[in-house]
């Protein structure tokens, strides 16, 4: 997920006005809806009767963040490294400063995940009092599900000429920015959002510094420089997807600090291998789609095994899981079909 063709001078923000407003807003609306659904529903977090409230109340925050991150990268002519780093910054911002679930030990006590508290406390970071296990899960899920999977899905549905173009100009970005801020403020102030908890000054400072560091790293000029391509074969996209799935399974091998170390090592190794493969000539949007949606497909498969946050009737829970399967299969297969119907395009490392 680290590469795509670099926009030429004629593909950069100046071309935005050449596309009709309807064609530019359609992918924006799609991302606004897919992001909250992927973040909270795709893994079984809500029963089917809660899907619509999730889209309404969480769409401005999750969808707004996904749009702003995607547009920032595309306006800069940057690639997936920038998107992934900005997604990590959003994950820390969301869990550390908005709903503050990262620092609130009681956050899940009123849900059906209250029994995960003991495992989380086994990896508390001294002084900052947050679980590194939970940090990996929270931030990692925001990177994979909230930001990257929705962006790669929507971009894969677009034609080669539109995939890397910005969708919005400055007025549109301002509107989305306001929507995101209002959505985040709603969660921060709502009783079911932050749940009345307020992190300590040290915790808030740590989260703020980490967010700023990730954003600064994401905006480095190096991510906008073209890199030489290697004339070597690339693996089939299925192998790329299987590697991403391996991270998901490997992260649950063992509890405690050893489990966190294994999860971090696997994520780093797979990420580095994908970066290496993306510098080869044959790397294309299908590989990007495979890497970006493997986590979503895995989450949807496991939805049948996990309970929703709040108790629900077996029928509603099962209906939600089946709906998750249908939506996930439709989106992923639709994106694959769209790419097969388009001419193959080699991508360069970015």
CSV table of N, CA, C and O in Angstrom, one decimal, residues 14-127:
chain,number,residue,atom,x,y,z
A,14,UNK,N,-4.8,21.9,-9.8
A,14,UNK,CA,-5.4,22.8,-10.9
A,14,UNK,C,-6.4,22.2,-11.7
A,14,UNK,O,-7.2,22.8,-12.4
A,15,UNK,N,-6.4,20.8,-11.8
A,15,UNK,CA,-7.3,20.1,-12.7
A,15,UNK,C,-8.7,19.9,-12.0
A,15,UNK,O,-9.6,19.3,-12.6
A,16,UNK,N,-8.8,20.3,-10.7
A,16,UNK,CA,-10.0,20.0,-10.0
A,16,UNK,C,-11.2,20.5,-10.7
A,16,UNK,O,-12.3,19.9,-10.9
A,17,UNK,N,-11.1,21.8,-11.1
A,17,UNK,CA,-12.3,22.5,-11.7
A,17,UNK,C,-12.7,21.9,-13.1
A,17,UNK,O,-13.8,22.2,-13.6
A,18,UNK,N,-11.9,21.0,-13.7
A,18,UNK,CA,-12.3,20.5,-15.0
A,18,UNK,C,-13.3,19.4,-14.9
A,18,UNK,O,-13.9,19.0,-15.9
A,19,UNK,N,-13.5,18.8,-13.7
A,19,UNK,CA,-14.4,17.7,-13.5
A,19,UNK,C,-15.8,18.3,-13.0
A,19,UNK,O,-15.7,19.2,-12.2
A,20,UNK,N,-16.9,17.8,-13.5
A,20,UNK,CA,-18.2,18.3,-12.9
A,20,UNK,C,-18.3,18.1,-11.4
A,20,UNK,O,-17.7,17.1,-10.9
A,21,UNK,N,-19.0,19.0,-10.8
A,21,UNK,CA,-19.1,18.9,-9.3
A,21,UNK,C,-19.7,17.6,-8.9
A,21,UNK,O,-19.2,17.0,-7.9
A,22,UNK,N,-20.7,17.1,-9.6
A,22,UNK,CA,-21.3,15.8,-9.2
A,22,UNK,C,-20.3,14.7,-9.2
A,22,UNK,O,-20.3,13.8,-8.3
A,23,UNK,N,-19.4,14.6,-10.2
A,23,UNK,CA,-18.4,13.6,-10.3
A,23,UNK,C,-17.3,13.7,-9.2
A,23,UNK,O,-16.8,12.7,-8.7
A,24,UNK,N,-17.1,14.9,-8.7
A,24,UNK,CA,-16.1,15.1,-7.6
A,24,UNK,C,-16.7,14.8,-6.3
A,24,UNK,O,-16.0,14.3,-5.4
A,25,UNK,N,-18.0,15.0,-6.1
A,25,UNK,CA,-18.7,14.8,-4.8
A,25,UNK,C,-19.0,13.4,-4.6
A,25,UNK,O,-19.1,13.0,-3.4
A,26,UNK,N,-19.3,12.6,-5.6
A,26,UNK,CA,-19.7,11.2,-5.4
A,26,UNK,C,-18.7,10.4,-4.6
A,26,UNK,O,-19.1,9.7,-3.7
A,27,UNK,N,-17.4,10.4,-5.0
A,27,UNK,CA,-16.4,9.7,-4.1
A,27,UNK,C,-16.3,10.3,-2.7
A,27,UNK,O,-16.0,9.5,-1.8
A,28,UNK,N,-16.5,11.6,-2.6
A,28,UNK,CA,-16.5,12.2,-1.2
A,28,UNK,C,-17.6,11.6,-0.4
A,28,UNK,O,-17.4,11.2,0.8
A,29,UNK,N,-18.8,11.5,-0.9
A,29,UNK,CA,-19.9,11.0,-0.2
A,29,UNK,C,-19.7,9.5,0.1
A,29,UNK,O,-20.0,9.0,1.2
A,30,UNK,N,-19.1,8.8,-0.8
A,30,UNK,CA,-18.9,7.4,-0.6
A,30,UNK,C,-17.9,7.2,0.5
A,30,UNK,O,-18.1,6.3,1.4
A,31,UNK,N,-16.8,8.0,0.6
A,31,UNK,CA,-15.9,7.8,1.7
A,31,UNK,C,-16.5,8.3,3.0
A,31,UNK,O,-16.1,7.7,4.0
A,32,UNK,N,-17.3,9.3,2.9
A,32,UNK,CA,-18.0,9.7,4.2
A,32,UNK,C,-18.8,8.7,4.8
A,32,UNK,O,-19.0,8.6,6.0
A,33,UNK,N,-19.4,7.7,4.0
A,33,UNK,CA,-20.2,6.7,4.5
A,33,UNK,C,-19.4,5.4,4.8
A,33,UNK,O,-19.7,4.7,5.8
A,34,UNK,N,-18.5,5.1,4.0
A,34,UNK,CA,-17.7,3.8,4.1
A,34,UNK,C,-16.8,3.9,5.4
A,34,UNK,O,-16.7,2.9,6.1
A,35,UNK,N,-16.2,5.0,5.6
A,35,UNK,CA,-15.3,5.1,6.7
A,35,UNK,C,-15.9,4.8,8.1
A,35,UNK,O,-15.4,3.9,8.8
A,36,UNK,N,-17.0,5.4,8.5
A,36,UNK,CA,-17.6,5.0,9.8
A,36,UNK,C,-18.1,3.6,9.8
A,36,UNK,O,-18.0,2.9,10.9
A,37,UNK,N,-18.6,3.1,8.7
A,37,UNK,CA,-19.1,1.7,8.6
A,37,UNK,C,-17.9,0.7,8.8
A,37,UNK,O,-18.0,-0.2,9.6
A,38,UNK,N,-16.8,1.0,8.1
A,38,UNK,CA,-15.7,0.1,8.3
A,38,UNK,C,-15.1,0.2,9.7
A,38,UNK,O,-14.6,-0.8,10.2
A,39,UNK,N,-15.1,1.4,10.3
A,39,UNK,CA,-14.5,1.6,11.6
A,39,UNK,C,-15.2,0.9,12.7
A,39,UNK,O,-14.6,0.3,13.6
A,40,UNK,N,-16.5,0.9,12.7
A,40,UNK,CA,-17.3,0.4,13.8
A,40,UNK,C,-18.2,-0.8,13.5
A,40,UNK,O,-18.6,-1.5,14.4
A,41,UNK,N,-18.6,-1.0,12.3
A,41,UNK,CA,-19.6,-2.1,12.0
A,41,UNK,C,-18.9,-3.3,11.3
A,41,UNK,O,-19.4,-4.4,11.5
A,42,UNK,N,-17.9,-3.1,10.5
A,42,UNK,CA,-17.3,-4.1,9.7
A,42,UNK,C,-16.8,-5.3,10.5
A,42,UNK,O,-16.7,-6.4,10.0
A,43,UNK,N,-16.5,-5.1,11.8
A,43,UNK,CA,-15.9,-6.2,12.6
A,43,UNK,C,-16.9,-6.8,13.6
A,43,UNK,O,-16.6,-7.6,14.4
A,44,UNK,N,-18.2,-6.3,13.5
A,44,UNK,CA,-19.2,-6.9,14.4
A,44,UNK,C,-19.5,-6.0,15.6
A,44,UNK,O,-20.1,-6.5,16.5
A,45,UNK,N,-19.1,-4.8,15.6
A,45,UNK,CA,-19.2,-3.9,16.8
A,45,UNK,C,-20.7,-3.5,17.0
A,45,UNK,O,-21.0,-3.1,18.2
A,46,UNK,N,-21.5,-3.5,16.0
A,46,UNK,CA,-22.9,-3.1,16.2
A,46,UNK,C,-23.8,-4.1,15.5
A,46,UNK,O,-23.5,-4.6,14.4
A,47,UNK,N,-25.0,-4.3,16.0
A,47,UNK,CA,-26.1,-5.0,15.4
A,47,UNK,C,-26.7,-4.2,14.2
A,47,UNK,O,-26.4,-3.0,14.1
A,48,UNK,N,-27.4,-4.9,13.4
A,48,UNK,CA,-27.9,-4.2,12.2
A,48,UNK,C,-28.7,-3.0,12.4
A,48,UNK,O,-28.7,-2.0,11.6
A,49,UNK,N,-29.5,-3.0,13.5
A,49,UNK,CA,-30.4,-1.8,13.7
A,49,UNK,C,-29.6,-0.6,14.2
A,49,UNK,O,-30.2,0.5,14.4
A,50,UNK,N,-28.3,-0.8,14.5
A,50,UNK,CA,-27.5,0.4,14.9
A,50,UNK,C,-26.6,0.9,13.7
A,50,UNK,O,-25.9,1.9,13.9
A,51,UNK,N,-26.7,0.3,12.5
A,51,UNK,CA,-25.9,0.7,11.4
A,51,UNK,C,-26.2,2.2,11.0
A,51,UNK,O,-25.2,3.0,10.9
A,52,UNK,N,-27.4,2.5,10.9
A,52,UNK,CA,-27.8,3.9,10.5
A,52,UNK,C,-27.3,4.9,11.5
A,52,UNK,O,-26.8,6.0,11.1
A,53,UNK,N,-27.6,4.8,12.8
A,53,UNK,CA,-27.1,5.7,13.8
A,53,UNK,C,-25.6,5.9,13.7
A,53,UNK,O,-25.1,7.0,13.9
A,54,UNK,N,-24.9,4.8,13.5
A,54,UNK,CA,-23.4,4.9,13.4
A,54,UNK,C,-23.0,5.8,12.2
A,54,UNK,O,-22.1,6.7,12.4
A,55,UNK,N,-23.7,5.6,11.1
A,55,UNK,CA,-23.3,6.5,9.9
A,55,UNK,C,-23.7,7.9,10.2
A,55,UNK,O,-22.9,8.8,9.8
A,56,UNK,N,-24.8,8.2,10.8
A,56,UNK,CA,-25.2,9.5,11.1
A,56,UNK,C,-24.3,10.3,12.1
A,56,UNK,O,-23.9,11.4,11.8
A,57,UNK,N,-24.1,9.6,13.2
A,57,UNK,CA,-23.4,10.3,14.3
A,57,UNK,C,-21.8,10.2,14.2
A,57,UNK,O,-21.1,11.1,14.7
A,58,UNK,N,-21.3,9.1,13.6
A,58,UNK,CA,-19.9,9.0,13.5
A,58,UNK,C,-19.3,9.3,12.1
A,58,UNK,O,-18.1,9.4,12.0
A,59,UNK,N,-20.2,9.4,11.1
A,59,UNK,CA,-19.8,9.7,9.8
A,59,UNK,C,-19.0,11.0,9.7
A,59,UNK,O,-17.9,11.1,9.1
A,60,UNK,N,-19.5,12.1,10.3
A,60,UNK,CA,-18.7,13.4,10.2
A,60,UNK,C,-17.3,13.3,10.8
A,60,UNK,O,-16.4,13.8,10.2
A,61,UNK,N,-17.1,12.5,11.8
A,61,UNK,CA,-15.7,12.4,12.4
A,61,UNK,C,-14.9,11.4,11.6
A,61,UNK,O,-13.8,11.8,11.2
A,62,UNK,N,-15.3,10.2,11.5
A,62,UNK,CA,-14.5,9.2,10.7
A,62,UNK,C,-14.4,9.5,9.2
A,62,UNK,O,-13.3,9.5,8.7
A,63,UNK,N,-15.6,9.8,8.6
A,63,UNK,CA,-15.6,10.1,7.2
A,63,UNK,C,-14.8,11.4,6.9
A,63,UNK,O,-14.1,11.5,6.0
A,64,UNK,N,-15.0,12.4,7.8
A,64,UNK,CA,-14.3,13.7,7.6
A,64,UNK,C,-12.8,13.5,7.7
A,64,UNK,O,-12.1,14.1,6.9
A,65,UNK,N,-12.4,12.7,8.6
A,65,UNK,CA,-10.9,12.4,8.8
A,65,UNK,C,-10.4,11.7,7.6
A,65,UNK,O,-9.3,12.1,7.0
A,66,UNK,N,-11.1,10.7,7.1
A,66,UNK,CA,-10.6,10.0,5.9
A,66,UNK,C,-10.5,10.9,4.7
A,66,UNK,O,-9.5,10.8,3.9
A,67,UNK,N,-11.5,11.7,4.5
A,67,UNK,CA,-11.4,12.7,3.3
A,67,UNK,C,-10.3,13.6,3.5
A,67,UNK,O,-9.5,13.9,2.5
A,68,UNK,N,-10.1,14.2,4.7
A,68,UNK,CA,-9.0,15.2,4.8
A,68,UNK,C,-7.7,14.6,4.6
A,68,UNK,O,-6.8,15.2,4.0
A,69,UNK,N,-7.5,13.3,5.1
A,69,UNK,CA,-6.2,12.7,5.0
A,69,UNK,C,-6.0,12.3,3.5
A,69,UNK,O,-4.9,12.6,3.0
A,70,UNK,N,-7.0,11.8,2.8
A,70,UNK,CA,-6.8,11.5,1.4
A,70,UNK,C,-6.5,12.7,0.6
A,70,UNK,O,-5.6,12.8,-0.3
A,71,UNK,N,-7.3,13.8,0.8
A,71,UNK,CA,-7.1,15.0,0.1
A,71,UNK,C,-5.7,15.7,0.3
A,71,UNK,O,-5.1,16.2,-0.6
A,72,UNK,N,-5.3,15.6,1.6
A,72,UNK,CA,-4.0,16.2,1.9
A,72,UNK,C,-2.9,15.5,1.1
A,72,UNK,O,-2.0,16.1,0.5
A,73,UNK,N,-2.9,14.2,1.1
A,73,UNK,CA,-1.9,13.4,0.4
A,73,UNK,C,-2.0,13.7,-1.1
A,73,UNK,O,-0.9,13.9,-1.8
A,74,UNK,N,-3.2,13.7,-1.7
A,74,UNK,CA,-3.3,13.9,-3.1
A,74,UNK,C,-3.0,15.3,-3.6
A,74,UNK,O,-2.4,15.5,-4.6
A,75,UNK,N,-3.3,16.3,-2.7
A,75,UNK,CA,-3.0,17.7,-3.1
A,75,UNK,C,-1.4,17.9,-3.1
A,75,UNK,O,-0.9,18.6,-3.8
A,76,UNK,N,-0.8,17.2,-2.2
A,76,UNK,CA,0.7,17.3,-2.1
A,76,UNK,C,1.4,16.4,-3.1
A,76,UNK,O,2.6,16.5,-3.3
A,77,UNK,N,0.7,15.6,-3.8
A,77,UNK,CA,1.3,14.6,-4.7
A,77,UNK,C,2.1,13.6,-4.0
A,77,UNK,O,3.0,13.0,-4.6
A,78,UNK,N,1.6,13.3,-2.8
A,78,UNK,CA,2.3,12.2,-2.0
A,78,UNK,C,1.5,10.9,-2.1
A,78,UNK,O,0.5,10.8,-2.8
A,79,UNK,N,2.1,9.9,-1.5
A,79,UNK,CA,1.5,8.5,-1.7
A,79,UNK,C,1.1,7.9,-0.4
A,79,UNK,O,0.8,8.6,0.6
A,80,UNK,N,1.1,6.6,-0.4
A,80,UNK,CA,0.5,5.9,0.8
A,80,UNK,C,1.4,6.0,2.1
A,80,UNK,O,0.8,6.0,3.2
A,81,UNK,N,2.7,6.2,2.0
A,81,UNK,CA,3.3,6.5,3.3
A,81,UNK,C,2.7,7.7,4.0
A,81,UNK,O,2.6,7.7,5.2
A,82,UNK,N,2.4,8.8,3.3
A,82,UNK,CA,1.8,9.9,3.9
A,82,UNK,C,0.4,9.6,4.5
A,82,UNK,O,0.1,10.0,5.6
A,83,UNK,N,-0.4,8.8,3.7
A,83,UNK,CA,-1.7,8.4,4.1
A,83,UNK,C,-1.6,7.6,5.4
A,83,UNK,O,-2.4,7.8,6.4
A,84,UNK,N,-0.7,6.6,5.4
A,84,UNK,CA,-0.6,5.7,6.6
A,84,UNK,C,-0.1,6.5,7.8
A,84,UNK,O,-0.7,6.3,8.9
A,85,UNK,N,0.8,7.4,7.7
A,85,UNK,CA,1.3,8.2,8.8
A,85,UNK,C,0.2,9.1,9.3
A,85,UNK,O,0.0,9.3,10.5
A,86,UNK,N,-0.5,9.8,8.4
A,86,UNK,CA,-1.6,10.6,8.8
A,86,UNK,C,-2.7,9.8,9.5
A,86,UNK,O,-3.4,10.3,10.4
A,87,UNK,N,-3.0,8.6,9.0
A,87,UNK,CA,-3.9,7.7,9.6
A,87,UNK,C,-3.5,7.4,11.1
A,87,UNK,O,-4.4,7.3,12.0
A,88,UNK,N,-2.2,7.1,11.3
A,88,UNK,CA,-1.7,6.8,12.6
A,88,UNK,C,-1.9,8.0,13.5
A,88,UNK,O,-2.3,7.9,14.7
A,89,UNK,N,-1.7,9.2,13.0
A,89,UNK,CA,-1.9,10.5,13.7
A,89,UNK,C,-3.4,10.6,14.1
A,89,UNK,O,-3.7,11.0,15.3
A,90,UNK,N,-4.3,10.3,13.2
A,90,UNK,CA,-5.7,10.3,13.5
A,90,UNK,C,-6.0,9.3,14.6
A,90,UNK,O,-6.8,9.6,15.5
A,91,UNK,N,-5.5,8.1,14.5
A,91,UNK,CA,-5.7,7.1,15.5
A,91,UNK,C,-5.4,7.6,16.9
A,91,UNK,O,-6.1,7.4,17.9
A,92,UNK,N,-4.2,8.2,17.0
A,92,UNK,CA,-3.8,8.7,18.3
A,92,UNK,C,-4.7,9.8,18.8
A,92,UNK,O,-5.0,10.0,19.9
A,93,UNK,N,-5.0,10.7,17.8
A,93,UNK,CA,-5.9,11.9,18.1
A,93,UNK,C,-7.2,11.4,18.6
A,93,UNK,O,-7.7,11.9,19.6
A,94,UNK,N,-7.8,10.4,17.9
A,94,UNK,CA,-9.1,9.9,18.3
A,94,UNK,C,-9.1,9.3,19.6
A,94,UNK,O,-9.9,9.5,20.5
A,95,UNK,N,-8.2,8.3,19.8
A,95,UNK,CA,-8.2,7.5,21.1
A,95,UNK,C,-7.5,8.2,22.2
A,95,UNK,O,-7.8,7.9,23.4
A,96,UNK,N,-6.7,9.2,21.9
A,96,UNK,CA,-6.0,9.9,23.0
A,96,UNK,C,-6.6,11.2,23.4
A,96,UNK,O,-6.5,11.6,24.6
A,97,UNK,N,-7.2,11.9,22.5
A,97,UNK,CA,-7.7,13.3,22.8
A,97,UNK,C,-9.2,13.5,22.6
A,97,UNK,O,-9.8,14.3,23.3
A,98,UNK,N,-9.8,12.7,21.7
A,98,UNK,CA,-11.2,12.9,21.5
A,98,UNK,C,-12.1,12.1,22.4
A,98,UNK,O,-12.7,12.6,23.4
A,99,UNK,N,-12.1,10.7,22.2
A,99,UNK,CA,-12.9,9.9,23.2
A,99,UNK,C,-12.0,9.5,24.3
A,99,UNK,O,-12.5,9.0,25.3
A,100,UNK,N,-10.7,9.6,24.2
A,100,UNK,CA,-9.7,9.3,25.3
A,100,UNK,C,-9.8,7.9,25.8
A,100,UNK,O,-9.5,7.6,27.0
A,101,UNK,N,-10.3,7.0,24.9
A,101,UNK,CA,-10.4,5.6,25.3
A,101,UNK,C,-9.0,5.0,25.6
A,101,UNK,O,-8.9,4.0,26.4
A,102,UNK,N,-8.0,5.5,25.1
A,102,UNK,CA,-6.6,5.0,25.3
A,102,UNK,C,-6.2,5.1,26.7
A,102,UNK,O,-5.5,4.3,27.2
A,103,UNK,N,-6.7,6.2,27.4
A,103,UNK,CA,-6.3,6.4,28.8
A,103,UNK,C,-7.3,6.1,29.8
A,103,UNK,O,-7.0,6.1,31.0
A,104,UNK,N,-8.5,5.8,29.4
A,104,UNK,CA,-9.6,5.5,30.3
A,104,UNK,C,-9.7,4.0,30.6
A,104,UNK,O,-10.2,3.2,29.7
A,105,UNK,N,-9.3,3.5,31.8
A,105,UNK,CA,-9.4,2.1,32.1
A,105,UNK,C,-10.8,1.5,32.1
A,105,UNK,O,-11.0,0.3,32.0
A,106,UNK,N,-11.8,2.4,32.3
A,106,UNK,CA,-13.2,2.0,32.5
A,106,UNK,C,-13.9,2.1,31.1
A,106,UNK,O,-15.1,1.9,31.1
A,107,UNK,N,-13.3,2.4,30.1
A,107,UNK,CA,-14.0,2.7,28.8
A,107,UNK,C,-14.9,1.6,28.3
A,107,UNK,O,-16.0,1.9,27.8
A,108,UNK,N,-14.4,0.4,28.5
A,108,UNK,CA,-15.2,-0.7,27.9
A,108,UNK,C,-16.0,-1.5,29.0
A,108,UNK,O,-16.6,-2.5,28.7
A,109,UNK,N,-16.0,-0.9,30.2
A,109,UNK,CA,-16.7,-1.7,31.3
A,109,UNK,C,-18.2,-1.8,31.1
A,109,UNK,O,-18.8,-2.7,31.7
A,110,UNK,N,-18.8,-0.8,30.4
A,110,UNK,CA,-20.3,-0.9,30.2
A,110,UNK,C,-20.6,-1.6,28.8
A,110,UNK,O,-21.7,-1.4,28.3
A,111,UNK,N,-19.6,-2.3,28.3
A,111,UNK,CA,-19.9,-3.0,27.0
A,111,UNK,C,-19.7,-4.5,27.2
A,111,UNK,O,-19.3,-5.0,28.3
A,112,UNK,N,-19.9,-5.3,26.2
A,112,UNK,CA,-19.6,-6.7,26.3
A,112,UNK,C,-18.1,-7.1,26.1
A,112,UNK,O,-17.8,-8.3,26.0
A,113,UNK,N,-17.3,-6.1,26.2
A,113,UNK,CA,-15.8,-6.3,26.1
A,113,UNK,C,-15.2,-5.9,27.4
A,113,UNK,O,-14.0,-5.7,27.5
A,114,UNK,N,-15.9,-5.9,28.5
A,114,UNK,CA,-15.4,-5.6,29.8
A,114,UNK,C,-14.3,-6.6,30.3
A,114,UNK,O,-13.4,-6.3,31.0
A,115,UNK,N,-14.4,-7.9,29.8
A,115,UNK,CA,-13.5,-8.9,30.2
A,115,UNK,C,-12.1,-8.7,29.6
A,115,UNK,O,-11.2,-9.5,29.9
A,116,UNK,N,-12.0,-7.8,28.7
A,116,UNK,CA,-10.6,-7.5,28.1
A,116,UNK,C,-9.8,-6.6,28.9
A,116,UNK,O,-8.6,-6.4,28.6
A,117,UNK,N,-10.3,-6.1,30.0
A,117,UNK,CA,-9.6,-5.2,30.9
A,117,UNK,C,-8.3,-5.8,31.5
A,117,UNK,O,-7.3,-5.2,31.5
A,118,UNK,N,-8.4,-7.1,31.9
A,118,UNK,CA,-7.3,-7.7,32.5
A,118,UNK,C,-6.1,-7.9,31.6
A,118,UNK,O,-5.0,-7.6,31.9
A,119,UNK,N,-6.4,-8.3,30.3
A,119,UNK,CA,-5.4,-8.4,29.3
A,119,UNK,C,-4.8,-7.0,29.0
A,119,UNK,O,-3.5,-6.9,28.8
A,120,UNK,N,-5.6,-6.0,29.0
A,120,UNK,CA,-5.1,-4.7,28.7
A,120,UNK,C,-4.1,-4.2,29.8
A,120,UNK,O,-3.1,-3.6,29.5
A,121,UNK,N,-4.5,-4.4,31.0
A,121,UNK,CA,-3.7,-4.0,32.2
A,121,UNK,C,-2.3,-4.7,32.3
A,121,UNK,O,-1.4,-4.2,32.9
A,122,UNK,N,-2.2,-5.8,31.6
A,122,UNK,CA,-0.9,-6.5,31.6
A,122,UNK,C,0.2,-5.8,30.8
A,122,UNK,O,1.3,-6.2,30.9
A,123,UNK,N,-0.2,-4.8,30.0
A,123,UNK,CA,0.8,-4.1,29.2
A,123,UNK,C,0.7,-2.6,29.4
A,123,UNK,O,0.8,-1.8,28.5
A,124,UNK,N,0.5,-2.2,30.7
A,124,UNK,CA,0.4,-0.8,31.0
A,124,UNK,C,1.8,-0.2,30.9
A,124,UNK,O,2.8,-0.7,31.4
A,125,UNK,N,1.9,1.0,30.3
A,125,UNK,CA,3.1,1.8,30.2
A,125,UNK,C,3.3,2.6,31.5
A,125,UNK,O,2.4,3.4,31.8
A,126,UNK,N,4.3,2.3,32.3
A,126,UNK,CA,4.5,3.1,33.5
A,126,UNK,C,4.6,4.6,33.3
A,126,UNK,O,5.1,5.1,32.3
A,127,UNK,N,3.9,5.3,34.2
A,127,UNK,CA,3.9,6.8,34.1
A,127,UNK,C,2.8,7.3,33.3
A,127,UNK,O,2.1,8.2,33.7
